[in-house]
Every structure is written in structure tokens, then in C-alpha cells.
Amino acid sequence: MAGIDIDGITKNFGRTEVLRRVDLDIRAGEFMTLVGPSGCGKSTLLRIVAGLELQSSGSVRIADTPVDSLRPRDRDLAMVFQSYALYPHLTVGENIAVPLRMRQLKGHQRWPYLGALMPGARDIERAIAAEVGSVADMLDIGHLLARKPGQLSGGQRQRVALGRAMVRHPKAFLMDEPLSNLDAKLRVHMRAEIAQLHRRLGTTFIYVTHDQSEAMTMSDRIAVMMDGAILQVAAPDTVYNDPTDIRVAEFIGSPKINVLPAMVRADGSLAVEDSIIAVEAGAAPGEPVTLAFRPEHALLADPEQAALRGRIAHVENLGSDILVHVRVGESGQPPLVVRTAPNGHRHEIGEKTGIDLSSRLPLLFGRDGKRIGVASARQREAAHG
Amino acid sequence: MSARPTLGFAILRHVLLLAGAAFMLAPFVWMLSTSLKPSTEIFLDHIRLWPDQLAVVENYTAAFTKAPLLWFLLNGVIVTISIFALQVLVALPCAYALSKLRFKGKQALFAVVLLCLLIPPHAISVPLFLLFHQIGILDSYAALVVPFTISVFGIFLMRQFFMTVPDDLIDAARMDGISEFGIVWRVMLPTAVPALTAFGIFSVVAHWNDYFWPLIVINSEHLLTPPLGVAAFRNQEAGTDFGPLMAAATIVIAPLVIAFLMAQRRFIEGIALTGMK
Ligand SMILES: Nc1ncnc2c1ncn2[C@@H]1O[C@H](COP(=O)(O)OP(=O)(O)OP(=O)(O)O)[C@@H](O)[C@H]1O
Ligand SMILES: [Mg+2]
């Protein structure tokens, strides 16, 4: 178990800059998820930590020791790959044993056939077999040890890959989209299993995914990456409710956060479409800003009293919730989504409705996408009166 | 769809293929048939595939006793196996570097490899002969083996196959602590067995049957390879005793035919896999 410090890492492939001064401190025993859209540089960062790729500048420290000049094998990390990367010619048991055999047996003891005759080899092999057996039991693949990877299902291969990573008790686990080749149901199941594994082992995990729901459900902290930079590092709750950047807000959460262009008025309130939202925005009057709110932070209301007015464009019934898509104004913007509880009321397409935002302050973002403070109008009155 | 045109076409196709096969096989059939005949029946004025009087025992005993045919076969085995082993020893690391390592000038190096594919072996035989004369290894096993240890075709073939091996597998091996050479022999080699078999068959067939290069560099009888051995046979035996000569030729060809029949599936797999030839 060890903390990992990533310090000012940049990476260029030829002239393209893939990572731009990335800083990230991962605490010992933490489950850290790197999440971001495809091509943002997550895998590259993970591979730099692993030593499989050389950074252009910056440094990586594991347990406070710089590892930049160490080869992957000497960094004592284990990695699980998206494609599992099992050795196709070895059985499951042999696959799991490889990291141990490479480390514990000397070169001549690994010779095929003859190796077992070398002095000391047999005892070590026996210890390795025992270790492999216990890891396999832990992952529930004990009955598959004699099979080849080609004879396994995707989920079983995934477990074998986990086993191969676990067997030598590394300082940290690196996982690059380990679940993305599984079907949806198995993915949800393995998600829970990996989180459980993390709790049981207590080892540092760095987990790469482009799936925000995996990031939200498994991590201690999430690092949201975009275009080669980390935008925000925080607990899932904070990233969801308190994003510092509009791109974070839009990436995290399903259905997506609702966004509307707005204009700050002289008194700090916001002009949105043809209505006015009474808040105090921390921005200069006349400045265009972006107003954002989560679907569950709005209520459907009487159009006469609500902040926003529109017509219902589409209704999605999820059973536990109903997502009502409301088209506000006549502009070409995507409809806003409001999450409501099923309360017996039937929402008709085309029906006029209002959206009430008063239950919770909306999020405001400036022109550069950074978060802007906002206070409720009542607080202002209280402060001034 | 009516069956008749398809059937007609199938028959036509098979007739054509059979005719082609018969044409290709004719010399071999003739060889086999001659090796069964006594000398009186070899030069007849009509075609007779099966002799009236079988001379199998006489011809084949003669083949083995009148010249050290077994010794020639052993030479053939030593030479082809050494060549193939050394080719693999060179080609696999080269192919690995060309397909999976990142270094400056990799593309240029691969272009050179492709260029070398175009050099006909006969074109460089004279300089090679002179070189071997200089270093004094003419008329030895080394002279038979050394020129073929670097097989550009082998490097190319294995490189094409290694390109299809996922990078993740190599990265996983690096994480597991396997060295780069270890990756070549412990990870790449086992996954490349089909391609290697195909290459092995090409290599063994080419060098077992090679007549040109051994003819140039070998003088001593104890170093003769099977094709040279058969030829030498003919000279010794005044050139007229075709029965034993054809028996010897049959014996020389047999190992390849048997090996092909055993590895036929692998062979076709390998060729299909590399999309070559
Ligand atoms: N070897 C390479 N040479 C050149 N460019 C590369 C190389 N590897 C990655 N890149 C580029 O670097 C960028 C980041 O790649 P990376 O694999 O880290 O993305 P990612 O965030 O893991 O995406 P995904 O979710 O699709 O896996 C991409 O634009 C990619 O094209
Ligand atoms: Mg990736």
C-alpha cells in the first residue's frame, strides 16, 4: 500500500500534446478514478505511472520514492487491461502464477522441464501453487485453473486478469477500463465486486474509465480529465453537486445536467429566455453566463408562477422516476429534463408546464466555463435590509 | 436456383483441376514407377507404369548400399535443422523489434528488410563464395548453413504476424516482470506457432531441396546433401542405372512428403494466416 504522487506530468506524441502538466496526489489505500471522454489522455497517464510510457516532463513518486528511472517490473505495480491480456498459451493457473514465477524463481529454475529439477525450485513452485490457489478461491475461479483463456467467458477472463494482478500483493493496482468489454449486467455486478475487493485488500487503486457511473459508484475520489488536463479532483458527491467547471458538470451525471444561456442583469438577477430568475450572480452585469441545474433539482409547476415555461416534448418513464423533457422557448436548444416522482399525474406531450428552480440554487458558469458564485435573492435582501 | 449449371460447372472444374494435378504429378509417378522396374524394363517403346517383374528390393538396396545415402540424408537433416533454428533465433527478435518496439529509423529499417526480399540469392553467390574462400570455411557444414541464417523472408513473415498480437499482451508481460528477450521467447514464440510452422515448412523444403549452393561450396563426399548425393550417385554409377537412381530420389523426397502430410492442416492454416504466396 502506497500513495502515488503525479507531479507536473506532460506528454507529447510528436507535436500533439496529450497531457498538459497533470498534478495528482493519490493517497495510500485510496480508490482513485480517472474519468473523462475518449482520447483525453487517461490511459496515457496510467501507462506513465506504470512505466510503460515515458513522460516528456514531470515525475512520478510511489511511496515518496521517485520511480521515473525504474522499469515497470521494478515499480511493484499491477495492471489490469481492457483486453485482459492473458497469455493465450498458458492455463488460467499458469497465467496467475507468471508474476510470482518471474520474481521468485531464478532464470535457470524457470527453464521448461529442467527447471523443476533445479535445487530449491520445487519448494518455491509449491508455495506459488498455494498462493495461486488461494487467490483463485477468493475470485471464485478455482474450478477453472486448468483451462486456457480461450475457453473462458468475458467475465471469467476478467477475474483471471484480476487474479494475476492480485497474486503478488503489489503496492497499487492500475486498471484501464477493465469492465468495458463486459455486458451491461455483468458490468454492474463486477463494479460491486471490484469495490469490495478494494475494501478487502485496502490497496491503492487507480481506475480508468470513461463511464461516469462507474466513477461515481466505486471511487473514494474522482479525477475528471479533459483534453489532457485534470479539471477537478474530489469525492463523487462533490464532483456531482459542486462541479468547478461546466465540462465537469456536463460530463458527470445521467441524465445530463440542464444548461441554459443567461445574462446577468443590473441587480444581479438572471435573464433567461423571456423570464427572470431572482438570484444574485457573482458576475458583472451584462455578462453572458451559463445557468445549469440537475434534473432532480427542479420541479414541474404551474406555468404562471414558475421561473421557466415551456411545453412537454417527451416523457420517459423509468418506473421509479419519470423524466419529463420540456422544450423552453422556441430556440433550437435541447429540451430541459426534469426528474419527478410518479404521482399519478399523466404528463401529456405538448402540455404547457413550468419549471420551478426555487428549491435549490442553480449552478452558474462564466464564459470561460469556470464556476461563478451565486446567492439567493432573499439573502441579498436580508443582507441589505 | 437450378442445380444443373452448378453441377456442370463443378464437373468442369474438377476435370480441369484433375488434369492439372495429373500433369504436375506425372514426373513423380514416373520416378516412382521407374524405381520399381528392373533395368530391362525401363527403356521400353510403350508406357508401362507397373512392371512385369518387380525390382523393388534390388533397386532400393542398391540405393542404400552403392552410395552412403543414409549419410546424405543425415547431412540434409543436420543442415536444414541448423538453418531453421538459426533463422528463428535471428528472425524472432528482429520481427519483435520491427513490430513492437518504438525507435528512430524503424520504418527505414523495415523498408530495407523489404528491399532485401528482392535480392535473388543467386546474385550474391559469387561474392559469398569468395568471402567463404577468404575466411576458409568452404567445404564445411558452416558453408552450407551460414548464408541462410538471416532469412529476410522469415523476418518479414514473423513481423507481419507479430503486428496482430495485441500491445496489451506485451505490456502485461512487462508488468509481470518478463524481460524484452523473455517476451520474445516466452510470449511471442508460443503465440506465433502457426506462423512459425508455415515458415518452417518453407525453410525446410527450400534447403532440403537446394541443389545450387551445396553444389558450389561442397567437394567432400561426406558433406553431400541429399540432392547432391543423388546426383553423385548417377555419376558413380555410370549414369545408366536408372532403377536405383530413382529409388534414391524417391527416398530423398519421402521425408518432405511425409512431413507435409502430417503438418498439412498447420501448413494451410499458416499460409491462410499470413495471406502469403
Ligand atoms: N503511441 C501514440 N502515438 C501517438 N498518439 C498517441 C499514442 N497513444 C495515444 N495517443 C493519442 O493520445 C491521446 C490520448 O490517448 P489515450 O489512450 O490516453 O486516451 P484515453 O483517454 O485512454 O481514451 P479512451 O477512453 O478512448 O481509451 C489520443 O488522442 C491518442 O490519439
Ligand atoms: Mg484508454
XYZ file of C-alpha atoms and ligand atoms in Angstrom:
694
model
C 0.000 0.000 0.000
C 1.469 3.294 -1.056
C 0.491 6.770 -2.101
C 1.275 7.903 -5.619
C 2.270 11.475 -6.431
C 1.966 12.612 -10.002
C 3.843 15.833 -10.392
C 3.633 18.112 -13.421
C 3.456 15.316 -15.977
C 3.371 16.324 -19.617
C 3.428 14.020 -22.586
C 3.838 14.790 -26.267
C 3.460 12.363 -29.103
C 5.370 14.135 -31.817
C 3.774 17.541 -31.925
C 0.481 16.665 -30.247
C 0.336 17.446 -26.556
C -1.576 14.620 -24.898
C -1.009 15.530 -21.240
C -0.570 19.097 -20.048
C 1.089 19.456 -16.651
C -1.006 16.947 -14.765
C -0.740 17.010 -10.975
C -2.467 14.408 -8.876
C -1.834 13.165 -5.358
C -3.262 9.768 -4.665
C -3.385 8.767 -1.023
C -2.319 5.388 0.238
C -5.216 2.966 0.094
C -7.412 5.272 -1.918
C -9.676 4.246 -4.802
C -8.948 6.976 -7.328
C -10.821 7.030 -10.606
C -9.622 8.855 -13.700
C -12.660 9.641 -15.759
C -13.069 11.589 -18.954
C -14.183 11.309 -22.550
C -12.368 9.118 -25.053
C -8.978 10.398 -26.090
C -8.442 12.746 -23.140
C -5.238 11.007 -22.090
C -6.376 8.757 -19.217
C -4.666 5.643 -20.487
C -1.531 7.589 -21.295
C -1.358 8.900 -17.728
C -1.895 5.428 -16.296
C 0.775 3.969 -18.550
C 3.209 6.651 -17.434
C 2.542 5.718 -13.808
C 3.093 2.070 -14.729
C 6.342 2.866 -16.523
C 5.114 1.549 -19.850
C 5.326 5.012 -21.367
C 7.936 7.685 -20.753
C 6.712 11.162 -19.820
C 8.048 14.217 -21.644
C 8.482 16.014 -18.332
C 7.376 15.792 -14.726
C 7.835 12.993 -12.268
C 6.001 10.167 -10.546
C 6.657 9.146 -6.952
C 5.399 5.972 -5.371
C 5.501 5.890 -1.585
C 7.605 9.075 -1.716
C 10.259 7.453 -3.905
C 10.793 8.792 -7.431
C 10.283 5.949 -9.901
C 10.958 7.755 -13.156
C 14.069 5.750 -13.895
C 12.575 2.403 -12.890
C 11.341 -0.195 -15.323
C 7.723 -1.354 -14.989
C 8.716 -4.555 -13.191
C 10.653 -2.633 -10.548
C 7.802 -0.281 -9.675
C 5.873 -3.054 -7.992
C 2.522 -2.138 -9.512
C -0.007 -4.453 -11.122
C -2.140 -3.574 -14.096
C -5.405 -4.925 -15.430
C -6.028 -4.233 -19.094
C -9.219 -3.650 -21.014
C -8.484 -6.624 -23.259
C -7.441 -8.716 -20.191
C -4.150 -9.511 -21.970
C -3.952 -13.091 -20.681
C -1.244 -15.326 -22.122
C -3.227 -17.429 -24.602
C -0.874 -20.424 -24.470
C -0.913 -20.764 -20.677
C -3.666 -22.176 -18.496
C -5.513 -19.981 -16.023
C -3.360 -21.263 -13.186
C -0.141 -20.641 -15.100
C -1.334 -17.180 -16.073
C -1.905 -16.224 -12.469
C 1.431 -17.732 -11.469
C 3.522 -15.777 -14.006
C 4.207 -12.669 -11.870
C 5.266 -14.843 -8.935
C 7.394 -17.191 -11.001
C 9.151 -14.272 -12.694
C 10.003 -12.750 -9.344
C 10.661 -15.715 -7.095
C 12.335 -18.212 -9.407
C 15.811 -17.634 -10.755
C 16.412 -17.807 -14.519
C 17.622 -21.403 -14.556
C 14.769 -22.519 -12.318
C 12.278 -21.303 -14.939
C 13.644 -23.464 -17.740
C 10.930 -25.601 -19.228
C 11.017 -29.190 -17.874
C 14.553 -28.906 -16.463
C 13.715 -26.003 -14.170
C 11.761 -28.172 -11.769
C 14.858 -30.292 -11.165
C 16.951 -27.329 -10.050
C 17.694 -27.122 -6.342
C 15.091 -25.175 -4.408
C 12.741 -24.827 -7.367
C 10.249 -27.377 -6.164
C 9.608 -25.687 -2.815
C 9.101 -22.315 -4.436
C 6.791 -23.820 -7.070
C 4.745 -25.409 -4.311
C 4.412 -22.096 -2.459
C 3.408 -20.370 -5.685
C 0.777 -23.006 -6.416
C -0.677 -22.497 -2.947
C -0.781 -18.748 -3.442
C -2.439 -19.125 -6.854
C -4.998 -21.461 -5.317
C -5.951 -19.040 -2.572
C -6.281 -16.111 -4.981
C -8.367 -18.246 -7.325
C -10.675 -19.232 -4.472
C -11.053 -15.610 -3.469
C -12.176 -14.760 -7.006
C -14.259 -17.895 -7.369
C -12.284 -19.261 -10.320
C -10.738 -22.224 -8.513
C -12.505 -24.678 -10.810
C -11.095 -23.012 -13.952
C -7.383 -23.274 -13.179
C -6.689 -25.945 -15.805
C -8.443 -24.144 -18.666
C -6.932 -21.936 -21.327
C -8.131 -18.317 -21.564
C -9.757 -19.098 -24.913
C -12.193 -21.396 -23.124
C -13.469 -18.753 -20.694
C -16.271 -16.214 -20.816
C -15.523 -12.499 -20.688
C -16.357 -12.235 -17.015
C -14.194 -15.215 -16.122
C -11.275 -13.806 -18.097
C -11.725 -10.571 -16.215
C -11.413 -12.425 -12.920
C -8.306 -14.221 -14.087
C -6.770 -10.874 -15.029
C -7.652 -9.579 -11.559
C -6.125 -12.685 -10.032
C -2.894 -12.226 -11.941
C -2.741 -8.657 -10.645
C -3.580 -9.575 -7.029
C -1.356 -12.561 -6.591
C 1.826 -10.726 -5.745
C 0.361 -8.079 -3.449
C 1.593 -5.017 -5.351
C 1.869 -1.511 -3.939
C -1.021 -0.368 -6.122
C -3.421 -1.625 -8.785
C -3.796 0.160 -12.083
C -6.908 -0.678 -14.066
C -7.601 0.581 -17.559
C -11.303 0.228 -18.368
C -11.363 -3.344 -17.069
C -15.130 -3.666 -17.420
C -15.778 -2.146 -20.804
C -15.763 -5.481 -22.652
C -18.491 -6.951 -20.442
C -22.220 -6.801 -20.986
C -24.223 -4.252 -19.028
C -25.488 -6.587 -16.314
C -22.127 -8.188 -15.622
C -20.539 -4.771 -15.580
C -22.758 -3.637 -12.737
C -22.005 -6.864 -10.876
C -18.226 -6.633 -11.356
C -18.361 -2.989 -10.340
C -19.547 -4.023 -6.916
C -17.032 -6.846 -6.780
C -14.064 -4.625 -7.552
C -15.191 -2.086 -4.966
C -15.450 -4.927 -2.447
C -12.034 -6.185 -3.432
C -10.627 -2.745 -2.778
C -12.163 -2.673 0.674
C -10.813 -6.123 1.468
C -7.275 -5.534 0.178
C -7.001 -1.921 1.276
C -4.510 -1.292 -1.536
C -4.303 1.871 -3.609
C -6.344 1.598 -6.817
C -6.112 3.822 -9.866
C -9.060 3.060 -12.054
C -9.510 4.478 -15.536
C -12.921 4.650 -17.141
C -14.920 6.809 -19.498
C -18.128 5.714 -17.796
C -19.167 8.330 -15.259
C -21.492 5.934 -13.452
C -18.567 3.578 -12.740
C -16.614 6.529 -11.427
C -19.494 7.672 -9.221
C -20.265 4.279 -7.735
C -16.802 2.913 -6.996
C -14.419 5.692 -6.102
C -13.195 7.436 -2.993
C -12.234 10.326 -5.211
C -12.687 11.116 -8.891
C -10.287 12.997 -11.129
C -12.150 14.362 -14.120
C -9.886 14.745 -17.139
C -10.477 16.601 -20.328
C -8.131 17.405 -23.201
C -5.070 16.251 -21.314
C -5.711 18.196 -18.113
C -7.356 17.360 -14.824
C -10.294 19.701 -14.230
C -11.368 18.638 -10.763
C -10.355 16.097 -8.149
C -12.917 15.444 -5.450
C -15.227 12.922 -3.850
C -18.052 11.711 -6.122
C -20.574 13.717 -4.142
C -18.637 16.949 -4.537
C -17.981 16.414 -8.209
C -21.687 15.864 -8.733
C -23.098 18.656 -6.640
C -20.304 21.142 -6.672
C -18.510 20.990 -10.033
C -15.924 23.692 -10.615
C -16.176 23.631 -14.377
C -19.080 23.397 -16.788
C -17.357 20.474 -18.574
C -17.243 18.527 -15.317
C -20.887 19.319 -14.662
C -21.856 18.153 -18.130
C -19.730 15.001 -18.037
C -20.874 13.734 -14.646
C -24.479 12.752 -14.105
C -27.085 10.893 -16.113
C -29.329 12.285 -17.497
C -27.075 15.192 -18.263
C -27.273 18.424 -16.335
C -29.544 21.047 -17.955
C -27.812 24.144 -19.286
C -29.267 27.438 -20.457
C -27.566 30.607 -21.653
C -28.368 33.545 -19.374
C -27.474 37.200 -18.964
C -26.620 38.927 -15.705
C -28.864 41.940 -15.078
C -28.013 45.121 -13.249
C -29.420 43.881 -9.930
C -27.601 40.535 -10.185
C -30.634 38.547 -11.263
C -30.549 36.454 -14.414
C -32.399 36.947 -17.664
C -33.150 33.549 -19.164
C -35.223 33.202 -22.309
C -38.144 35.527 -21.619
C -38.150 35.251 -17.840
C -36.141 36.478 -14.918
C -34.631 34.337 -12.188
C -34.238 36.193 -8.952
C -30.782 35.306 -7.618
C -27.629 37.238 -7.025
C -24.954 36.206 -9.510
C -21.323 36.881 -8.684
C -20.629 38.388 -12.073
C -20.642 41.790 -13.688
C -23.967 42.985 -15.109
C -24.315 42.378 -18.830
C -22.081 39.341 -18.765
C -23.296 36.230 -20.552
C -23.210 33.216 -18.268
C -24.434 29.625 -18.336
C -27.108 28.513 -15.919
C -27.132 24.830 -15.034
C -29.335 22.649 -12.855
C -29.665 18.904 -12.330
C -32.924 17.223 -13.398
C -33.791 16.308 -9.798
C -33.227 19.849 -8.549
C -36.184 21.245 -10.455
C -39.908 20.768 -10.061
C -42.720 20.872 -12.554
C -45.010 23.714 -11.573
C -47.842 25.916 -12.655
C -46.596 27.852 -15.707
C -47.894 31.134 -14.283
C -45.688 31.002 -11.173
C -42.607 29.099 -12.308
C -39.250 30.539 -13.377
C -39.270 28.859 -16.760
C -42.142 27.995 -19.056
C -42.402 25.550 -21.878
C -44.183 22.572 -23.411
C -43.619 18.895 -22.670
C -41.734 17.376 -25.596
C -41.141 13.846 -24.391
C -41.741 11.674 -21.329
C -39.518 8.782 -20.186
C -40.970 6.547 -17.522
C -38.203 4.736 -15.635
C -40.605 3.171 -13.133
C -39.062 4.729 -10.058
C -38.802 8.132 -11.718
C -40.285 9.941 -14.645
C -38.082 12.105 -16.815
C -40.075 14.912 -18.376
C -38.420 16.715 -21.288
C -39.616 20.296 -21.518
C -38.914 22.498 -24.503
C -38.434 26.047 -23.264
C -38.884 28.908 -25.726
C -38.769 28.425 -29.447
C -34.994 28.275 -29.839
C -33.226 25.178 -31.153
C -31.870 24.216 -27.723
C -32.269 20.665 -26.481
C -35.227 20.291 -24.115
C -34.649 20.565 -20.369
C -35.104 17.396 -18.332
C -36.960 17.327 -15.033
C -36.985 14.244 -12.832
C -40.261 13.765 -10.985
C -41.707 11.038 -8.833
C -44.625 9.157 -10.346
C -47.598 10.674 -8.546
C -50.457 9.503 -10.715
C -50.448 12.606 -12.835
C -50.237 11.865 -16.561
C -47.927 14.172 -18.473
C -49.294 14.841 -21.938
C -46.982 15.650 -24.821
C -47.499 19.247 -25.839
C -48.918 20.197 -22.437
C -47.885 23.584 -21.105
C -45.829 23.422 -17.950
C -43.493 25.487 -15.814
C -40.156 24.592 -14.221
C -39.601 25.769 -10.693
C -35.963 26.242 -9.653
C -36.559 27.809 -6.270
C -35.931 24.667 -4.235
C -32.198 24.838 -4.820
C -29.748 27.396 -6.143
C -28.781 26.731 -9.756
C -25.109 26.479 -10.761
C -23.598 29.357 -12.704
C -20.609 29.192 -15.010
C -18.770 32.067 -16.643
C -17.756 32.462 -20.237
C -14.515 30.516 -19.573
C -16.550 27.621 -18.177
C -15.417 28.237 -14.589
C -17.882 28.247 -11.762
C -19.326 31.580 -10.581
C -20.763 32.131 -7.130
C -24.470 32.650 -6.778
C -26.561 33.594 -3.764
C -30.287 33.610 -3.340
C -32.074 36.914 -3.737
C -33.586 36.602 -0.286
C -30.129 36.510 1.293
C -29.322 39.703 -0.533
C -32.445 41.345 0.800
C -31.564 40.143 4.264
C -28.043 41.489 3.917
C -29.188 44.844 2.563
C -32.280 45.263 4.730
C -31.637 -21.644 -58.405
C -31.394 -24.654 -60.671
C -28.812 -27.273 -59.850
C -27.778 -28.247 -63.373
C -25.469 -25.365 -64.384
C -23.841 -25.544 -60.966
C -23.317 -29.285 -61.335
C -21.937 -28.839 -64.840
C -19.584 -26.204 -63.600
C -18.486 -28.383 -60.699
C -17.676 -31.243 -63.052
C -15.778 -28.967 -65.403
C -13.861 -27.502 -62.521
C -12.877 -30.887 -61.198
C -11.860 -32.163 -64.615
C -9.613 -29.147 -65.080
C -8.102 -29.463 -61.622
C -7.563 -33.198 -62.052
C -5.842 -32.618 -65.375
C -3.593 -30.031 -63.748
C -2.815 -32.322 -60.837
C -2.045 -35.243 -63.164
C 0.289 -33.039 -65.172
C 2.132 -31.907 -62.038
C 2.313 -35.409 -60.625
C 3.442 -37.162 -63.817
C 7.219 -36.854 -63.216
C 6.819 -38.147 -59.659
C 4.696 -41.030 -60.777
C 7.276 -41.833 -63.438
C 10.049 -41.659 -60.870
C 8.177 -43.980 -58.540
C 7.365 -46.368 -61.342
C 10.956 -46.408 -62.610
C 12.222 -47.125 -59.117
C 10.216 -50.350 -59.173
C 11.462 -51.597 -62.512
C 14.414 -53.778 -63.413
C 16.771 -52.136 -65.920
C 15.398 -54.225 -68.776
C 12.000 -52.644 -68.420
C 12.986 -49.022 -68.071
C 13.514 -48.111 -71.715
C 10.549 -49.717 -73.455
C 8.815 -48.387 -76.558
C 5.482 -48.168 -74.740
C 4.372 -46.756 -71.415
C 4.186 -49.274 -68.626
C 3.535 -47.917 -65.152
C 3.581 -51.222 -63.293
C 6.471 -53.505 -64.259
C 6.030 -57.162 -65.173
C 8.930 -58.012 -62.943
C 9.234 -56.052 -59.701
C 12.770 -54.941 -58.848
C 11.884 -53.078 -55.650
C 14.262 -54.894 -53.358
C 17.154 -54.775 -55.787
C 16.754 -51.079 -56.593
C 16.244 -49.865 -53.044
C 19.046 -51.995 -51.622
C 21.284 -50.659 -54.345
C 20.255 -47.122 -53.444
C 21.334 -47.632 -49.867
C 24.476 -49.659 -50.464
C 26.121 -48.259 -53.567
C 26.431 -44.813 -52.011
C 26.097 -43.640 -48.386
C 22.531 -42.462 -48.911
C 21.728 -42.581 -45.192
C 24.701 -40.375 -44.545
C 23.445 -37.877 -47.149
C 20.032 -37.898 -45.510
C 21.647 -37.241 -42.140
C 23.588 -34.328 -43.676
C 20.306 -32.995 -45.014
C 18.728 -33.190 -41.574
C 21.692 -31.515 -39.866
C 21.817 -28.703 -42.406
C 18.099 -27.946 -42.638
C 17.546 -28.105 -38.886
C 20.562 -25.888 -38.179
C 19.418 -23.393 -40.776
C 15.893 -23.266 -39.409
C 16.987 -23.000 -35.772
C 19.371 -20.152 -36.546
C 16.787 -18.432 -38.734
C 14.330 -18.494 -35.836
C 16.985 -17.274 -33.438
C 17.585 -14.242 -35.648
C 14.159 -13.611 -37.119
C 12.070 -13.594 -33.937
C 13.925 -10.839 -32.078
C 14.173 -8.842 -35.320
C 10.495 -9.229 -36.043
C 9.654 -8.290 -32.453
C 11.720 -5.130 -32.657
C 10.262 -4.200 -36.039
C 6.680 -4.752 -34.945
C 6.518 -3.802 -31.271
C 9.395 -1.579 -30.203
C 9.493 2.137 -30.808
C 12.800 3.508 -32.048
C 14.110 6.018 -34.524
C 14.502 4.743 -38.066
C 12.190 1.776 -37.611
C 10.296 2.461 -40.820
C 13.517 2.886 -42.773
C 14.856 -0.360 -41.339
C 11.715 -2.197 -42.336
C 11.983 -0.717 -45.827
C 15.499 -2.147 -46.022
C 14.153 -5.548 -44.995
C 11.579 -5.358 -47.772
C 14.275 -4.316 -50.203
C 16.383 -7.324 -49.236
C 13.439 -9.555 -50.145
C 14.048 -8.522 -53.745
C 17.668 -9.704 -53.890
C 17.828 -13.085 -55.653
C 20.109 -15.481 -53.731
C 21.957 -16.470 -56.884
C 23.055 -12.906 -57.465
C 25.180 -12.862 -54.334
C 26.534 -16.396 -54.621
C 29.834 -15.433 -56.216
C 30.762 -12.767 -53.636
C 29.682 -15.152 -50.895
C 31.833 -17.895 -52.379
C 34.835 -15.568 -52.490
C 34.180 -14.428 -48.932
C 33.967 -18.009 -47.677
C 37.154 -18.805 -49.549
C 38.845 -15.899 -47.769
C 37.790 -16.996 -44.310
C 38.415 -20.591 -45.237
C 35.113 -22.237 -44.485
C 34.402 -23.624 -47.936
C 33.557 -27.311 -47.984
C 32.128 -27.477 -44.459
C 28.758 -27.553 -42.715
C 29.250 -23.877 -41.899
C 29.411 -23.046 -45.598
C 26.077 -24.792 -46.081
C 24.345 -23.133 -43.122
C 25.752 -19.650 -42.586
C 24.450 -17.876 -45.722
C 20.857 -18.702 -44.789
C 20.818 -17.853 -41.086
C 19.351 -14.422 -41.704
C 16.119 -15.060 -43.518
C 14.646 -11.774 -44.642
C 11.505 -13.595 -45.625
C 11.295 -15.063 -42.121
C 11.730 -11.655 -40.517
C 9.051 -10.224 -42.762
C 6.627 -13.096 -42.187
C 7.021 -13.055 -38.408
C 6.824 -9.281 -38.283
C 3.502 -9.373 -40.125
C 2.244 -11.937 -37.631
C 3.526 -10.069 -34.588
C 1.702 -6.953 -35.763
C -1.532 -8.785 -34.968
C -0.501 -9.588 -31.377
C -2.176 -7.017 -29.093
C 0.158 -4.474 -27.472
C -1.591 -5.019 -24.151
C -0.239 -8.557 -24.001
C 3.311 -7.245 -24.223
C 2.640 -4.546 -21.670
C 1.146 -7.142 -19.344
C 4.299 -9.218 -19.730
C 6.430 -6.195 -18.896
C 4.347 -5.551 -15.773
C 4.726 -9.198 -14.809
C 8.480 -8.765 -14.905
C 9.392 -10.536 -18.137
C 12.418 -9.036 -19.897
C 12.312 -7.995 -23.553
C 14.107 -11.155 -24.701
C 11.887 -13.100 -22.352
C 8.881 -11.598 -24.129
C 10.212 -12.797 -27.480
C 10.673 -16.394 -26.340
C 8.013 -16.788 -23.650
C 5.153 -14.722 -25.073
C 5.638 -14.104 -28.781
C 7.026 -17.516 -29.737
C 4.154 -19.557 -28.248
C 1.521 -17.312 -29.822
C 3.303 -17.456 -33.186
C 3.425 -21.243 -33.550
C 1.145 -21.346 -36.650
C 3.181 -18.716 -38.478
C 6.401 -20.350 -37.375
C 5.226 -23.721 -38.681
C 4.438 -22.202 -42.042
C 7.825 -20.548 -42.156
C 9.484 -23.762 -41.006
C 7.957 -25.677 -43.883
C 9.058 -23.077 -46.415
C 12.539 -23.060 -44.971
C 12.993 -26.819 -44.649
C 11.611 -27.541 -48.131
C 13.794 -24.874 -49.707
C 17.011 -26.008 -48.052
C 16.393 -29.740 -48.208
C 15.913 -29.422 -51.941
C 18.621 -26.817 -52.520
C 20.986 -28.011 -55.238
C 22.674 -24.815 -56.321
C 24.516 -23.620 -53.216
C 25.769 -27.021 -51.945
C 26.997 -27.754 -55.475
C 29.132 -24.619 -55.325
C 30.644 -24.956 -51.874
C 30.871 -28.705 -51.226
C 33.516 -31.074 -52.604
C 33.918 -33.770 -49.991
C 31.597 -36.720 -50.335
C 30.887 -36.894 -46.608
C 29.273 -33.429 -46.701
C 26.920 -34.013 -49.631
C 23.283 -33.100 -49.084
C 20.568 -35.418 -50.436
C 20.014 -33.764 -53.849
C 23.771 -33.624 -54.480
C 24.051 -37.151 -53.198
C 21.563 -38.393 -55.744
C 23.426 -36.588 -58.472
C 26.739 -38.012 -57.306
C 25.148 -41.433 -57.377
C 24.429 -41.064 -61.009
C 28.000 -40.154 -61.874
C 29.390 -43.023 -59.888
C 27.062 -45.494 -61.414
C 27.973 -44.501 -64.963
C 24.661 -42.799 -65.379
C 22.673 -45.643 -66.808
C 21.350 -47.475 -63.783
C 18.092 -45.581 -63.517
C 16.315 -48.026 -61.249
C 18.483 -47.440 -58.144
C 18.832 -43.768 -59.074
C 15.085 -43.256 -58.996
C 14.852 -45.295 -55.823
C 17.358 -42.910 -54.240
C 15.388 -39.911 -55.498
C 12.218 -41.360 -54.018
C 13.906 -41.854 -50.678
C 15.188 -38.286 -50.714
C 11.761 -36.862 -51.435
C 9.896 -39.085 -48.997
C 10.685 -37.228 -45.740
C 9.266 -33.987 -47.119
C 6.127 -35.661 -48.428
C 5.547 -37.414 -45.118
C 6.194 -34.212 -43.164
C 3.812 -32.319 -45.397
C 1.054 -34.880 -44.984
C 1.437 -34.756 -41.210
C 1.523 -30.972 -40.979
C -0.857 -30.307 -43.864
C -3.508 -28.580 -41.780
C -0.978 -26.421 -39.967
C 0.665 -25.588 -43.257
C -2.537 -24.372 -44.873
C -3.508 -22.525 -41.696
C -0.160 -20.799 -41.685
C -0.427 -19.712 -45.270
C -4.008 -18.546 -44.910
C -2.988 -16.695 -41.776
C -0.191 -14.758 -43.335
C -2.034 -14.197 -46.600
C 1.168 -15.025 -48.429
C 2.056 -16.898 -51.642
N 1.541 5.964 -29.344
C 0.843 7.067 -29.646
N 1.246 7.875 -30.647
C 0.557 8.984 -30.950
N -0.544 9.401 -30.321
C -0.998 8.653 -29.304
C -0.336 7.442 -28.913
N -1.014 6.905 -27.870
C -2.046 7.736 -27.639
N -2.048 8.783 -28.488
C -3.012 9.893 -28.510
O -3.084 10.420 -27.230
C -4.408 10.788 -26.926
C -4.804 10.188 -25.586
O -4.828 8.799 -25.707
P -5.298 7.873 -24.524
O -5.191 6.467 -24.987
O -4.558 8.235 -23.307
O -6.821 8.269 -24.385
P -7.903 7.713 -23.358
O -8.314 8.836 -22.522
O -7.399 6.495 -22.703
O -9.099 7.342 -24.336
P -10.051 6.053 -24.313
O -11.120 6.312 -23.341
O -10.568 6.026 -25.719
O -9.196 4.868 -24.001
C -5.278 10.342 -28.062
O -5.623 11.461 -28.838
C -4.398 9.416 -28.853
O -4.653 9.543 -30.219
Mg -7.806 4.411 -22.832
